[in-house]
Amino acid sequence: MRSLGFDVQAAADVTEAARLLSAVPADRRVALVDPRFVGHVHALRLGLTDPRFPAATVPGALTAQPEARPALVRALDTTAEAVGAGVPTGRPDAPVIDRTVPGRIAVTMDAEGTAVQRPELGSLVAAVPVDGPAREAALSDRAAVDDEAVRLRSAVKAHDGFFTTFFISPYSRYIARWCARRGLTPNQVTTASLLTALIAAGSAATGTRGGYIAAGLLLLLSFVLDCTDGQLARYSLQYSTMGAWLDATFDRAKEYAYYAGLALGAARGGDDVWALALGAMVLQACRHVIDFSFNEANHDAVANSSPTAALSDRLDNVGWTVWLRRMIVLPIGERWAMIAVLTAVTTPRIVFYALLVGCSFAACYTTAGRLLRSLTRKAERTDRAARALADLADSGPLAETVAAVGLRLGGRWSPPVTALLAGALMIASALSQPFGSWHTILAAVVYAMFSGMAVSRPLRGALDWLVPPIFRAAEYCTVLILAARSDVQGALPAAFGLVSAVAYHHYDTVYRIRGGTGAPPQWLVRTIGGHEGRTLVVAVLAAVFTQHPAFTVALTTLAVAVALVVLVESIRFWVSSGAPAVHDEGEPA
């Protein structure tokens, strides 16, 4: 217990335990452990030190953070009433019921409405033997399992991609342990990964073969550190609000900075690939919002009601199909490995061609599967799912005004169909009309109207999760097309910056929703215009500054303004006490 940071004091009975607990400052975590406890240190670590849960228990031990302390005190006062109650011990060969004082108190806290986390212990031992033979058996079981080996294995995510699982994790977990033993934090490793990626981007920006080789190697090193930070967090249970924010955003910052570095390096060699770089970023961001939107729409599903999902579950039992399907979606490990190798041996243009082809195939594969699941799923969308989809839609004042009027197309599929019509009209106008045409502004106005119609009712339909990704594609592609067709020097790099700033806002929205705190405040969405407002502004700028260098200045100014507002509010939120102490286990593709 002392090795876990607790000050150990012995209590003869529950009354004395209550007295000792009352003397502990209210802002500190406390724990109750049965003195007969036999088990692994890591079992206690999992049960007593995880910062994500206000209260947690393993057989014979219970912990409460400050917010759960009142519930613990109340449970102590009523322990006698809980005699005979208990919880599963988590070990198949141990007694089913934990009748220890910590176990009975945990049941009482649950009954009174304070959730008590019970971590999965797997092969770890946590028991309270009641006699000599039971104690000998528990000690034997503990000796048979290597506590440190289990801790190292559990530091690695269970559902990583092929490249990460077989080429990174076998040694990165030991780097994580090395960092833990030297007092390094996951946030420090995350920052080191970001700095390494930025140096890689700078190396790529040199435009030399040596620079490209160094960039590829540094990008791989950055990914090793990126895996290490999460493994360090799981190894030492160092989950934090700041860590959640850094981990959620730095991967995108690293990848997009690297794209910019490749584009700058290509420009030094006389090849303009900014349109390809922006296209790769748009495609990747749209892939992610498809994943996020589908997952949020099905967040409250209690079972696989879709035959497609059932087929996927059956395929999970066939080993080679699991790895094949994980590689097909081109997750971050495979993608970064491909980028690093191609950077070292080819040109930036080939890197972006490979990215566009690979990510397009992956997007088609995953989207097709999600469409099939949605069309065959029987369960209804919940209010929470509808609210999350509305937040992900990122509707601004214009769309809100139209939605308030209540205009909408009729029919079962009206939201996604309306959104698709709006997006198709906007993108077609940007492609077909001369750059700077006022017809593009008219198309943006119609796009804003149709966008409001698409969200004028709760998004509970089977395919309503398509609405946010359609809006993302429409906005990002409009910016890309208008900048590419402007023939104004610097317009594409400025557009790259604008899409980066807006994409950060959209990722920030996702991770707030995942943390259970809801979307960013409505004033922020309205201040930066919503997706339809920004699309209209860019169309107006193109018309006002047709064939004029001021178009680049205007895009840059818009990008800086959006970035400042979004970043200031995001930083304020993620360092505040209201931010969720989560650690995201599901790395997006």
PDB file of N, CA and C in Angstrom, residues 188-255:
ATOM      1  N   GLN A 188       4.572  14.053 -20.961  1.00  0.00           N
ATOM      2  CA  GLN A 188       5.923  14.375 -21.433  1.00  0.00           C
ATOM      3  C   GLN A 188       6.284  13.552 -22.664  1.00  0.00           C
ATOM      4  N   VAL A 189       5.895  12.281 -22.665  1.00  0.00           N
ATOM      5  CA  VAL A 189       6.172  11.430 -23.822  1.00  0.00           C
ATOM      6  C   VAL A 189       5.340  11.889 -25.022  1.00  0.00           C
ATOM      7  N   THR A 190       4.093  12.271 -24.777  1.00  0.00           N
ATOM      8  CA  THR A 190       3.239  12.785 -25.855  1.00  0.00           C
ATOM      9  C   THR A 190       3.852  14.031 -26.476  1.00  0.00           C
ATOM     10  N   THR A 191       4.353  14.919 -25.637  1.00  0.00           N
ATOM     11  CA  THR A 191       4.992  16.137 -26.146  1.00  0.00           C
ATOM     12  C   THR A 191       6.248  15.809 -26.939  1.00  0.00           C
ATOM     13  N   ALA A 192       7.029  14.836 -26.450  1.00  0.00           N
ATOM     14  CA  ALA A 192       8.226  14.408 -27.190  1.00  0.00           C
ATOM     15  C   ALA A 192       7.850  13.851 -28.552  1.00  0.00           C
ATOM     16  N   SER A 193       6.736  13.114 -28.618  1.00  0.00           N
ATOM     17  CA  SER A 193       6.269  12.582 -29.901  1.00  0.00           C
ATOM     18  C   SER A 193       5.900  13.705 -30.856  1.00  0.00           C
ATOM     19  N   LEU A 194       5.214  14.734 -30.331  1.00  0.00           N
ATOM     20  CA  LEU A 194       4.853  15.876 -31.175  1.00  0.00           C
ATOM     21  C   LEU A 194       6.095  16.592 -31.686  1.00  0.00           C
ATOM     22  N   LEU A 195       7.045  16.859 -30.801  1.00  0.00           N
ATOM     23  CA  LEU A 195       8.258  17.560 -31.219  1.00  0.00           C
ATOM     24  C   LEU A 195       9.023  16.760 -32.267  1.00  0.00           C
ATOM     25  N   THR A 196       9.083  15.437 -32.090  1.00  0.00           N
ATOM     26  CA  THR A 196       9.775  14.585 -33.062  1.00  0.00           C
ATOM     27  C   THR A 196       9.092  14.662 -34.421  1.00  0.00           C
ATOM     28  N   ALA A 197       7.749  14.640 -34.424  1.00  0.00           N
ATOM     29  CA  ALA A 197       7.020  14.734 -35.688  1.00  0.00           C
ATOM     30  C   ALA A 197       7.227  16.092 -36.354  1.00  0.00           C
ATOM     31  N   LEU A 198       7.285  17.162 -35.543  1.00  0.00           N
ATOM     32  CA  LEU A 198       7.515  18.488 -36.124  1.00  0.00           C
ATOM     33  C   LEU A 198       8.916  18.590 -36.723  1.00  0.00           C
ATOM     34  N   ILE A 199       9.892  17.962 -36.075  1.00  0.00           N
ATOM     35  CA  ILE A 199      11.244  17.930 -36.651  1.00  0.00           C
ATOM     36  C   ILE A 199      11.231  17.124 -37.945  1.00  0.00           C
ATOM     37  N   ALA A 200      10.450  16.039 -37.960  1.00  0.00           N
ATOM     38  CA  ALA A 200      10.315  15.240 -39.183  1.00  0.00           C
ATOM     39  C   ALA A 200       9.716  16.086 -40.298  1.00  0.00           C
ATOM     40  N   ALA A 201       8.683  16.875 -39.968  1.00  0.00           N
ATOM     41  CA  ALA A 201       8.085  17.750 -40.975  1.00  0.00           C
ATOM     42  C   ALA A 201       9.094  18.767 -41.488  1.00  0.00           C
ATOM     43  N   GLY A 202       9.903  19.310 -40.572  1.00  0.00           N
ATOM     44  CA  GLY A 202      10.939  20.249 -40.990  1.00  0.00           C
ATOM     45  C   GLY A 202      11.974  19.595 -41.891  1.00  0.00           C
ATOM     46  N   SER A 203      12.314  18.339 -41.593  1.00  0.00           N
ATOM     47  CA  SER A 203      13.264  17.619 -42.446  1.00  0.00           C
ATOM     48  C   SER A 203      12.682  17.412 -43.840  1.00  0.00           C
ATOM     49  N   ALA A 204      11.382  17.047 -43.894  1.00  0.00           N
ATOM     50  CA  ALA A 204      10.744  16.865 -45.195  1.00  0.00           C
ATOM     51  C   ALA A 204      10.691  18.170 -45.976  1.00  0.00           C
ATOM     52  N   ALA A 205      10.556  19.293 -45.255  1.00  0.00           N
ATOM     53  CA  ALA A 205      10.453  20.591 -45.915  1.00  0.00           C
ATOM     54  C   ALA A 205      11.753  21.019 -46.592  1.00  0.00           C
ATOM     55  N   THR A 206      12.879  20.350 -46.277  1.00  0.00           N
ATOM     56  CA  THR A 206      14.140  20.705 -46.940  1.00  0.00           C
ATOM     57  C   THR A 206      14.131  20.347 -48.420  1.00  0.00           C
ATOM     58  N   GLY A 207      13.302  19.338 -48.791  1.00  0.00           N
ATOM     59  CA  GLY A 207      13.216  18.966 -50.199  1.00  0.00           C
ATOM     60  C   GLY A 207      14.394  18.176 -50.711  1.00  0.00           C
ATOM     61  N   THR A 208      15.276  17.706 -49.832  1.00  0.00           N
ATOM     62  CA  THR A 208      16.434  16.918 -50.244  1.00  0.00           C
ATOM     63  C   THR A 208      16.204  15.447 -49.932  1.00  0.00           C
ATOM     64  N   ARG A 209      16.952  14.564 -50.622  1.00  0.00           N
ATOM     65  CA  ARG A 209      16.791  13.141 -50.361  1.00  0.00           C
ATOM     66  C   ARG A 209      17.200  12.800 -48.931  1.00  0.00           C
ATOM     67  N   GLY A 210      18.264  13.412 -48.460  1.00  0.00           N
ATOM     68  CA  GLY A 210      18.671  13.186 -47.079  1.00  0.00           C
ATOM     69  C   GLY A 210      17.607  13.641 -46.099  1.00  0.00           C
ATOM     70  N   GLY A 211      16.989  14.765 -46.410  1.00  0.00           N
ATOM     71  CA  GLY A 211      15.917  15.266 -45.561  1.00  0.00           C
ATOM     72  C   GLY A 211      14.724  14.338 -45.560  1.00  0.00           C
ATOM     73  N   TYR A 212      14.399  13.785 -46.711  1.00  0.00           N
ATOM     74  CA  TYR A 212      13.263  12.856 -46.791  1.00  0.00           C
ATOM     75  C   TYR A 212      13.542  11.568 -46.011  1.00  0.00           C
ATOM     76  N   ILE A 213      14.762  11.063 -46.100  1.00  0.00           N
ATOM     77  CA  ILE A 213      15.113   9.838 -45.360  1.00  0.00           C
ATOM     78  C   ILE A 213      15.025  10.108 -43.852  1.00  0.00           C
ATOM     79  N   ALA A 214      15.599  11.239 -43.432  1.00  0.00           N
ATOM     80  CA  ALA A 214      15.530  11.596 -42.011  1.00  0.00           C
ATOM     81  C   ALA A 214      14.085  11.788 -41.572  1.00  0.00           C
ATOM     82  N   ALA A 215      13.262  12.391 -42.429  1.00  0.00           N
ATOM     83  CA  ALA A 215      11.860  12.609 -42.093  1.00  0.00           C
ATOM     84  C   ALA A 215      11.132  11.290 -41.879  1.00  0.00           C
ATOM     85  N   GLY A 216      11.384  10.310 -42.748  1.00  0.00           N
ATOM     86  CA  GLY A 216      10.739   9.012 -42.603  1.00  0.00           C
ATOM     87  C   GLY A 216      11.126   8.326 -41.307  1.00  0.00           C
ATOM     88  N   LEU A 217      12.414   8.361 -40.986  1.00  0.00           N
ATOM     89  CA  LEU A 217      12.878   7.728 -39.747  1.00  0.00           C
ATOM     90  C   LEU A 217      12.306   8.430 -38.514  1.00  0.00           C
ATOM     91  N   LEU A 218      12.297   9.761 -38.547  1.00  0.00           N
ATOM     92  CA  LEU A 218      11.769  10.515 -37.402  1.00  0.00           C
ATOM     93  C   LEU A 218      10.265  10.311 -37.239  1.00  0.00           C
ATOM     94  N   LEU A 219       9.555  10.159 -38.370  1.00  0.00           N
ATOM     95  CA  LEU A 219       8.121   9.919 -38.274  1.00  0.00           C
ATOM     96  C   LEU A 219       7.847   8.576 -37.594  1.00  0.00           C
ATOM     97  N   LEU A 220       8.650   7.567 -37.923  1.00  0.00           N
ATOM     98  CA  LEU A 220       8.497   6.271 -37.258  1.00  0.00           C
ATOM     99  C   LEU A 220       8.829   6.377 -35.769  1.00  0.00           C
ATOM    100  N   LEU A 221       9.879   7.127 -35.448  1.00  0.00           N
ATOM    101  CA  LEU A 221      10.218   7.327 -34.038  1.00  0.00           C
ATOM    102  C   LEU A 221       9.092   8.042 -33.306  1.00  0.00           C
ATOM    103  N   SER A 222       8.492   9.020 -33.962  1.00  0.00           N
ATOM    104  CA  SER A 222       7.372   9.726 -33.359  1.00  0.00           C
ATOM    105  C   SER A 222       6.218   8.773 -33.071  1.00  0.00           C
ATOM    106  N   PHE A 223       6.001   7.818 -33.990  1.00  0.00           N
ATOM    107  CA  PHE A 223       4.913   6.869 -33.774  1.00  0.00           C
ATOM    108  C   PHE A 223       5.232   5.916 -32.622  1.00  0.00           C
ATOM    109  N   VAL A 224       6.493   5.528 -32.497  1.00  0.00           N
ATOM    110  CA  VAL A 224       6.885   4.689 -31.360  1.00  0.00           C
ATOM    111  C   VAL A 224       6.570   5.418 -30.054  1.00  0.00           C
ATOM    112  N   LEU A 225       6.922   6.693 -29.988  1.00  0.00           N
ATOM    113  CA  LEU A 225       6.627   7.481 -28.787  1.00  0.00           C
ATOM    114  C   LEU A 225       5.126   7.658 -28.596  1.00  0.00           C
ATOM    115  N   ASP A 226       4.401   7.748 -29.718  1.00  0.00           N
ATOM    116  CA  ASP A 226       2.955   7.884 -29.635  1.00  0.00           C
ATOM    117  C   ASP A 226       2.320   6.638 -29.022  1.00  0.00           C
ATOM    118  N   CYS A 227       2.846   5.475 -29.352  1.00  0.00           N
ATOM    119  CA  CYS A 227       2.372   4.246 -28.721  1.00  0.00           C
ATOM    120  C   CYS A 227       2.818   4.177 -27.261  1.00  0.00           C
ATOM    121  N   THR A 228       4.018   4.653 -26.999  1.00  0.00           N
ATOM    122  CA  THR A 228       4.575   4.569 -25.645  1.00  0.00           C
ATOM    123  C   THR A 228       3.781   5.389 -24.652  1.00  0.00           C
ATOM    124  N   ASP A 229       3.292   6.566 -25.060  1.00  0.00           N
ATOM    125  CA  ASP A 229       2.597   7.406 -24.080  1.00  0.00           C
ATOM    126  C   ASP A 229       1.331   6.730 -23.556  1.00  0.00           C
ATOM    127  N   GLY A 230       0.567   6.094 -24.441  1.00  0.00           N
ATOM    128  CA  GLY A 230      -0.619   5.388 -23.981  1.00  0.00           C
ATOM    129  C   GLY A 230      -0.275   4.174 -23.141  1.00  0.00           C
ATOM    130  N   GLN A 231       0.792   3.465 -23.536  1.00  0.00           N
ATOM    131  CA  GLN A 231       1.205   2.301 -22.754  1.00  0.00           C
ATOM    132  C   GLN A 231       1.724   2.717 -21.383  1.00  0.00           C
ATOM    133  N   LEU A 232       2.393   3.849 -21.323  1.00  0.00           N
ATOM    134  CA  LEU A 232       2.844   4.371 -20.040  1.00  0.00           C
ATOM    135  C   LEU A 232       1.653   4.741 -19.163  1.00  0.00           C
ATOM    136  N   ALA A 233       0.628   5.353 -19.759  1.00  0.00           N
ATOM    137  CA  ALA A 233      -0.565   5.717 -18.984  1.00  0.00           C
ATOM    138  C   ALA A 233      -1.246   4.480 -18.422  1.00  0.00           C
ATOM    139  N   ARG A 234      -1.341   3.422 -19.233  1.00  0.00           N
ATOM    140  CA  ARG A 234      -1.976   2.202 -18.746  1.00  0.00           C
ATOM    141  C   ARG A 234      -1.080   1.458 -17.762  1.00  0.00           C
ATOM    142  N   TYR A 235       0.233   1.480 -17.990  1.00  0.00           N
ATOM    143  CA  TYR A 235       1.164   0.784 -17.108  1.00  0.00           C
ATOM    144  C   TYR A 235       1.153   1.389 -15.707  1.00  0.00           C
ATOM    145  N   SER A 236       1.140   2.713 -15.655  1.00  0.00           N
ATOM    146  CA  SER A 236       1.215   3.397 -14.354  1.00  0.00           C
ATOM    147  C   SER A 236      -0.109   4.020 -13.923  1.00  0.00           C
ATOM    148  N   LEU A 237      -1.173   3.799 -14.731  1.00  0.00           N
ATOM    149  CA  LEU A 237      -2.498   4.362 -14.441  1.00  0.00           C
ATOM    150  C   LEU A 237      -2.444   5.875 -14.268  1.00  0.00           C
ATOM    151  N   GLN A 238      -1.705   6.521 -15.147  1.00  0.00           N
ATOM    152  CA  GLN A 238      -1.592   7.982 -15.091  1.00  0.00           C
ATOM    153  C   GLN A 238      -2.539   8.608 -16.119  1.00  0.00           C
ATOM    154  N   TYR A 239      -3.822   8.472 -15.879  1.00  0.00           N
ATOM    155  CA  TYR A 239      -4.807   9.095 -16.743  1.00  0.00           C
ATOM    156  C   TYR A 239      -5.100  10.496 -16.225  1.00  0.00           C
ATOM    157  N   SER A 240      -5.241  11.452 -17.144  1.00  0.00           N
ATOM    158  CA  SER A 240      -5.471  12.826 -16.707  1.00  0.00           C
ATOM    159  C   SER A 240      -6.276  13.581 -17.742  1.00  0.00           C
ATOM    160  N   THR A 241      -6.883  14.686 -17.312  1.00  0.00           N
ATOM    161  CA  THR A 241      -7.631  15.517 -18.241  1.00  0.00           C
ATOM    162  C   THR A 241      -6.719  16.105 -19.315  1.00  0.00           C
ATOM    163  N   MET A 242      -5.560  16.598 -18.908  1.00  0.00           N
ATOM    164  CA  MET A 242      -4.623  17.142 -19.872  1.00  0.00           C
ATOM    165  C   MET A 242      -4.146  16.062 -20.835  1.00  0.00           C
ATOM    166  N   GLY A 243      -3.897  14.870 -20.317  1.00  0.00           N
ATOM    167  CA  GLY A 243      -3.457  13.773 -21.172  1.00  0.00           C
ATOM    168  C   GLY A 243      -4.500  13.405 -22.200  1.00  0.00           C
ATOM    169  N   ALA A 244      -5.774  13.423 -21.791  1.00  0.00           N
ATOM    170  CA  ALA A 244      -6.846  13.119 -22.731  1.00  0.00           C
ATOM    171  C   ALA A 244      -6.866  14.132 -23.876  1.00  0.00           C
ATOM    172  N   TRP A 245      -6.697  15.397 -23.528  1.00  0.00           N
ATOM    173  CA  TRP A 245      -6.717  16.444 -24.554  1.00  0.00           C
ATOM    174  C   TRP A 245      -5.512  16.326 -25.485  1.00  0.00           C
ATOM    175  N   LEU A 246      -4.319  16.169 -24.904  1.00  0.00           N
ATOM    176  CA  LEU A 246      -3.113  16.072 -25.727  1.00  0.00           C
ATOM    177  C   LEU A 246      -3.173  14.851 -26.642  1.00  0.00           C
ATOM    178  N   ASP A 247      -3.544  13.707 -26.081  1.00  0.00           N
ATOM    179  CA  ASP A 247      -3.576  12.486 -26.863  1.00  0.00           C
ATOM    180  C   ASP A 247      -4.609  12.567 -27.975  1.00  0.00           C
ATOM    181  N   ALA A 248      -5.720  13.262 -27.700  1.00  0.00           N
ATOM    182  CA  ALA A 248      -6.803  13.341 -28.673  1.00  0.00           C
ATOM    183  C   ALA A 248      -6.476  14.248 -29.851  1.00  0.00           C
ATOM    184  N   THR A 249      -5.619  15.217 -29.656  1.00  0.00           N
ATOM    185  CA  THR A 249      -5.396  16.225 -30.700  1.00  0.00           C
ATOM    186  C   THR A 249      -4.015  16.163 -31.354  1.00  0.00           C
ATOM    187  N   PHE A 250      -3.017  15.687 -30.632  1.00  0.00           N
ATOM    188  CA  PHE A 250      -1.661  15.755 -31.162  1.00  0.00           C
ATOM    189  C   PHE A 250      -1.440  14.841 -32.365  1.00  0.00           C
ATOM    190  N   ASP A 251      -2.121  13.691 -32.408  1.00  0.00           N
ATOM    191  CA  ASP A 251      -1.951  12.815 -33.562  1.00  0.00           C
ATOM    192  C   ASP A 251      -2.329  13.524 -34.855  1.00  0.00           C
ATOM    193  N   ARG A 252      -3.442  14.237 -34.822  1.00  0.00           N
ATOM    194  CA  ARG A 252      -3.865  14.964 -36.022  1.00  0.00           C
ATOM    195  C   ARG A 252      -2.891  16.103 -36.331  1.00  0.00           C
ATOM    196  N   ALA A 253      -2.447  16.809 -35.290  1.00  0.00           N
ATOM    197  CA  ALA A 253      -1.502  17.909 -35.503  1.00  0.00           C
ATOM    198  C   ALA A 253      -0.218  17.390 -36.131  1.00  0.00           C
ATOM    199  N   LYS A 254       0.262  16.232 -35.663  1.00  0.00           N
ATOM    200  CA  LYS A 254       1.504  15.664 -36.205  1.00  0.00           C
ATOM    201  C   LYS A 254       1.338  15.285 -37.666  1.00  0.00           C
ATOM    202  N   GLU A 255       0.240  14.615 -37.971  1.00  0.00           N
ATOM    203  CA  GLU A 255       0.052  14.145 -39.340  1.00  0.00           C
ATOM    204  C   GLU A 255      -0.116  15.312 -40.304  1.00  0.00           C
TER     205      GLU A 255
END
